[in-house]
Short mmCIF file of N, CA, C and O in Angstrom, two decimals:
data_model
loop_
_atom_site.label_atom_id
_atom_site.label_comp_id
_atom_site.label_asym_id
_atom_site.label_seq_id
_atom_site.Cartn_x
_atom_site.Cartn_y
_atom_site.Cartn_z
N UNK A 4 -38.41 -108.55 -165.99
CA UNK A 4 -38.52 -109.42 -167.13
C UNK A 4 -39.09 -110.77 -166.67
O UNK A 4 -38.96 -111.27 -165.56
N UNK A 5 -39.71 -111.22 -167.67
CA UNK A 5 -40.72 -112.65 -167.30
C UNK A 5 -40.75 -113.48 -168.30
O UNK A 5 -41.15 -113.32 -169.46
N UNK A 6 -40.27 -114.46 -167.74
CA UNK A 6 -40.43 -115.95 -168.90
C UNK A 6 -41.19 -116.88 -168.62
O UNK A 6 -41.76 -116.91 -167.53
N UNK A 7 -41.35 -117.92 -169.62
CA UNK A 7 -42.22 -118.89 -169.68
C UNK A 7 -41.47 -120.17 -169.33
O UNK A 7 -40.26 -120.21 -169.56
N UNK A 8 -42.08 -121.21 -168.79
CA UNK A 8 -41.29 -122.49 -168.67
C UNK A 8 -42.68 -123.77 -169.11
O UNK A 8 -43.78 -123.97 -168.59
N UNK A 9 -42.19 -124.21 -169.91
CA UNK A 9 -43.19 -125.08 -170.72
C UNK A 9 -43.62 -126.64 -170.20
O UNK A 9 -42.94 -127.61 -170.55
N UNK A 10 -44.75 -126.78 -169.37
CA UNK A 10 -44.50 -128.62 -169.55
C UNK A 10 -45.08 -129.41 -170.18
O UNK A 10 -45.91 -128.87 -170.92
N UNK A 11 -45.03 -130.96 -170.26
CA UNK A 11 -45.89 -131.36 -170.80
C UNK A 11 -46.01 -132.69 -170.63
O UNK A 11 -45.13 -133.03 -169.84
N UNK A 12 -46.71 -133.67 -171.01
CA UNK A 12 -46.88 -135.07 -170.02
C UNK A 12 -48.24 -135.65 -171.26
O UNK A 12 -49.21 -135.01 -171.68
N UNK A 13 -47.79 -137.14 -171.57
CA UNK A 13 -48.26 -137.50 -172.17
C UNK A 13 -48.98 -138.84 -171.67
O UNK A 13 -48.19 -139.75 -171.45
N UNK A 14 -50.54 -139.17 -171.41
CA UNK A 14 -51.21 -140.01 -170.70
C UNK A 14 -50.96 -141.33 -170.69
O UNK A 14 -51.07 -142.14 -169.77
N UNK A 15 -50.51 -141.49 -172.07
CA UNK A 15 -50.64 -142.62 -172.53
C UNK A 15 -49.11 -143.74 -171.86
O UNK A 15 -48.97 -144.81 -171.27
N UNK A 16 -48.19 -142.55 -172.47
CA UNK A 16 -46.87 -143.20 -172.76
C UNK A 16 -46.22 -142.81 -171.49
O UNK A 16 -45.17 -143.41 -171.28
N UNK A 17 -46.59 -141.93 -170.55
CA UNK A 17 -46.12 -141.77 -169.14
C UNK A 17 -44.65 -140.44 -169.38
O UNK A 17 -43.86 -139.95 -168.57
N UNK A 18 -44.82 -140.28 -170.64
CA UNK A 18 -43.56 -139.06 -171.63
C UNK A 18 -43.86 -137.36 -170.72
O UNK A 18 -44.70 -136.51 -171.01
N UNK A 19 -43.02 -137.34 -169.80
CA UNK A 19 -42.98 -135.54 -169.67
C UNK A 19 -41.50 -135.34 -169.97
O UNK A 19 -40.52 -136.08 -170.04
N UNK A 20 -41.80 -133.70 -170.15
CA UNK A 20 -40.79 -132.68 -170.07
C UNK A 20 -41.01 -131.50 -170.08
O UNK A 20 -42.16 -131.12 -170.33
N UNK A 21 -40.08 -130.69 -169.83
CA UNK A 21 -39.65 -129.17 -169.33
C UNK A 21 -39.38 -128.39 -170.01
O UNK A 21 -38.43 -128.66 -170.75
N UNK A 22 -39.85 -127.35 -170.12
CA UNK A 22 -38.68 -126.50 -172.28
C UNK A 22 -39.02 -125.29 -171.32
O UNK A 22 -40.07 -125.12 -170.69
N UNK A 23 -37.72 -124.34 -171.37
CA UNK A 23 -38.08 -122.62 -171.16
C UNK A 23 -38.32 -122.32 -172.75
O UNK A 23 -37.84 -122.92 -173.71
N UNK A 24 -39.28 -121.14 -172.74
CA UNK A 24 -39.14 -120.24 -173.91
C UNK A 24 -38.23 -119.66 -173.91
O UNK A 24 -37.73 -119.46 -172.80
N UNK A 25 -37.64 -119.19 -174.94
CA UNK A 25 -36.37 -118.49 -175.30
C UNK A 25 -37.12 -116.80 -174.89
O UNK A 25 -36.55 -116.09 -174.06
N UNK A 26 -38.31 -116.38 -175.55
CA UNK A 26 -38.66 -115.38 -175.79
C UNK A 26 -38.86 -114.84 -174.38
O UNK A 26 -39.42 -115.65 -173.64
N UNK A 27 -38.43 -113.19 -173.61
CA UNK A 27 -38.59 -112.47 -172.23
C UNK A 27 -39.83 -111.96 -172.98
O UNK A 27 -40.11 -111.84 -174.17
N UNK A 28 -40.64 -111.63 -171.54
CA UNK A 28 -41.79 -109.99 -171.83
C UNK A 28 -41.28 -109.57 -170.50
O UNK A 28 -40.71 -110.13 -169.56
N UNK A 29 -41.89 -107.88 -170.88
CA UNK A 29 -41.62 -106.75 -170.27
C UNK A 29 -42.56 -106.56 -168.68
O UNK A 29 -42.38 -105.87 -167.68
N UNK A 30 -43.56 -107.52 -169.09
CA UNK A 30 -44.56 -107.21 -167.76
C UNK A 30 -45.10 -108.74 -167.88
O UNK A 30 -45.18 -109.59 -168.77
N UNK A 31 -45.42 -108.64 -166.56
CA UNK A 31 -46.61 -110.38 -165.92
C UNK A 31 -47.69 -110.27 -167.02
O UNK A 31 -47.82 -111.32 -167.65
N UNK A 32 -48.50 -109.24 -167.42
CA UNK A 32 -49.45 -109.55 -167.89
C UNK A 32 -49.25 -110.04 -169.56
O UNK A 32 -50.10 -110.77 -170.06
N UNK A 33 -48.14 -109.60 -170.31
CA UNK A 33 -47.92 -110.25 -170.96
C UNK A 33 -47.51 -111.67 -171.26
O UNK A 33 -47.85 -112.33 -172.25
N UNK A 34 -46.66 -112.07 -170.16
CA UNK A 34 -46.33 -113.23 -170.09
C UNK A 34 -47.40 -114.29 -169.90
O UNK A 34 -47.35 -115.41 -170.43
N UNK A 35 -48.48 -113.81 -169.02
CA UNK A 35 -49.53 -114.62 -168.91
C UNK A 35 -50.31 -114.95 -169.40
O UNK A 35 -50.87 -116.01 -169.12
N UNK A 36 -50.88 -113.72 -170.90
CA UNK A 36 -51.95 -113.95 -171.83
C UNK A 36 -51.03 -115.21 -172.52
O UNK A 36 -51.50 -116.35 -172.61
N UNK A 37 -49.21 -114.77 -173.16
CA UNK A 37 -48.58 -115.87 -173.58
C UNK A 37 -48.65 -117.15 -172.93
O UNK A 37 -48.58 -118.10 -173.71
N UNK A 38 -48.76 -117.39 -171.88
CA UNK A 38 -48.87 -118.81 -171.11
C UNK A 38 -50.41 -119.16 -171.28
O UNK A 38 -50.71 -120.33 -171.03
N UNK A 39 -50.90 -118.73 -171.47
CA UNK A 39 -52.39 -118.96 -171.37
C UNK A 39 -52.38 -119.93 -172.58
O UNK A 39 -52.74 -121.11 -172.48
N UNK A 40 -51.90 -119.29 -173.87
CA UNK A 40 -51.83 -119.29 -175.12
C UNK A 40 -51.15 -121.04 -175.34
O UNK A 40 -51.33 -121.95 -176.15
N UNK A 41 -50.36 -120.85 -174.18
CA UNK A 41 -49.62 -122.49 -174.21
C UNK A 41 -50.21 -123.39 -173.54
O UNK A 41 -49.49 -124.38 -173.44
N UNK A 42 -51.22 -123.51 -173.03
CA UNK A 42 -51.89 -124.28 -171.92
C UNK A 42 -52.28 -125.08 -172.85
O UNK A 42 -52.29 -124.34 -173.84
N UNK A 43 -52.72 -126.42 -173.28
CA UNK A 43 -54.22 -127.13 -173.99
C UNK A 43 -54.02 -128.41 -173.23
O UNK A 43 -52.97 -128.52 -172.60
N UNK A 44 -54.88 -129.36 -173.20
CA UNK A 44 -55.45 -130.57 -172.58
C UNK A 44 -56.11 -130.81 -174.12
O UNK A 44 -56.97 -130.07 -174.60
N UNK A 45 -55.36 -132.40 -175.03
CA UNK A 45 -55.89 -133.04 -175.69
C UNK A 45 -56.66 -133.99 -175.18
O UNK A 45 -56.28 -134.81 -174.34
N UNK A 46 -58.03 -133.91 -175.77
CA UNK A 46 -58.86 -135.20 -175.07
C UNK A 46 -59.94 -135.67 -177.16
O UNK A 46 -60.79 -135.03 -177.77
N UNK A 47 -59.42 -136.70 -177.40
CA UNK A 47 -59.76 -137.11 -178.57
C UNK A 47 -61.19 -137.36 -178.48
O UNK A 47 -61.90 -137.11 -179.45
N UNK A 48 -61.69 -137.86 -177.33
CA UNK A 48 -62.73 -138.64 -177.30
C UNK A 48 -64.25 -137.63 -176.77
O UNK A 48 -65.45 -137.90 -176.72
N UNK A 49 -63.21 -136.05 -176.36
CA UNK A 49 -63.63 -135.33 -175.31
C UNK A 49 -64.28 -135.57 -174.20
O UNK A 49 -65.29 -134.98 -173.83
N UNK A 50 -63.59 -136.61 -173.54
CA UNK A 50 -63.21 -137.26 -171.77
C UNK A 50 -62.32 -137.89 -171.39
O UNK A 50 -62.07 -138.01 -170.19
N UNK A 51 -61.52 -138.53 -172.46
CA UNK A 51 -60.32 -138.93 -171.59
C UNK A 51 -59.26 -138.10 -172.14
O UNK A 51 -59.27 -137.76 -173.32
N UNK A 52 -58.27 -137.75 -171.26
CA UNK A 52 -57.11 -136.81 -171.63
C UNK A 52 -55.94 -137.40 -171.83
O UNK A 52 -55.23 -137.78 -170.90
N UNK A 53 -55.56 -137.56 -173.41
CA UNK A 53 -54.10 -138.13 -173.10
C UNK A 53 -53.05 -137.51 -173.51
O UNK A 53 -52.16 -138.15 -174.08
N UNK A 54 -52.94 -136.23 -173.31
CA UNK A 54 -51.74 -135.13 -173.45
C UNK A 54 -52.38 -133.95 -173.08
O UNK A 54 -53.47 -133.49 -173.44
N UNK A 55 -51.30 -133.39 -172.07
CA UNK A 55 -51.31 -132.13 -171.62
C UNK A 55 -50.17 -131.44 -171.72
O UNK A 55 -49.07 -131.98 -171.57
N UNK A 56 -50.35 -129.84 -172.04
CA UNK A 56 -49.36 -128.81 -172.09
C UNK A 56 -49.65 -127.89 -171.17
O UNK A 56 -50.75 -127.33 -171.20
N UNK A 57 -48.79 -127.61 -170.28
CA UNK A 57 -49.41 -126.58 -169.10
C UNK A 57 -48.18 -125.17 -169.50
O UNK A 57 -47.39 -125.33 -170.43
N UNK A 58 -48.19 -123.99 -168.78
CA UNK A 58 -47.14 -123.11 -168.93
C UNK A 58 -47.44 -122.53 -167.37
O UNK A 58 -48.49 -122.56 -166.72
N UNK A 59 -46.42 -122.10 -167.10
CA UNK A 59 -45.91 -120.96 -165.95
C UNK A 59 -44.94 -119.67 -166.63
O UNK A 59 -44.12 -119.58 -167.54
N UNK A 60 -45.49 -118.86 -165.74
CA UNK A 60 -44.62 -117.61 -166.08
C UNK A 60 -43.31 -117.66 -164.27
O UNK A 60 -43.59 -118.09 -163.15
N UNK A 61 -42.10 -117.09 -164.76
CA UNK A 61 -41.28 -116.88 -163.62
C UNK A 61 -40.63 -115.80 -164.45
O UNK A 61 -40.54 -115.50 -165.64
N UNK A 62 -40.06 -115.19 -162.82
CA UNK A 62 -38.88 -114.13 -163.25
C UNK A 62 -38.15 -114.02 -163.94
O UNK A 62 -37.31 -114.78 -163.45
N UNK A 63 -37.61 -113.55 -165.03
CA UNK A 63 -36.16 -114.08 -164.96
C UNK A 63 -35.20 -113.11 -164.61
O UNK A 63 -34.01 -113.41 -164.52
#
């Protein structure tokens, strides 16, 4: 079983944090199209970035 662990970090305001998904998958490759799915880099101006969401998959 494989979960997600969520981060995120905001450019401006210096704001991160950590969130697990609640939701397991059955295999890596699911978990990863899902993490993929959570990844984005806001850039308003499209060059400067001032919020990011990254994801990892781990065991659980």
């Amino acid at each position: 079983m494989y979960t997600i662990i969520r981060h995120y970090k905001n450019h401006q305001t210096g704001e991160t944090w950590t969130r697990n998904v609640d939701k397991t998958y059955k295999t890596k490759r699911n978990a990863d199209a899902a993490a993929e799915r959570f990844s984005v880099v806001i850039k308003p101006d499209g060059k400067t970035a001032t919020a990011e969401y990254s994801a990892e998959v781990v065991s659980a």
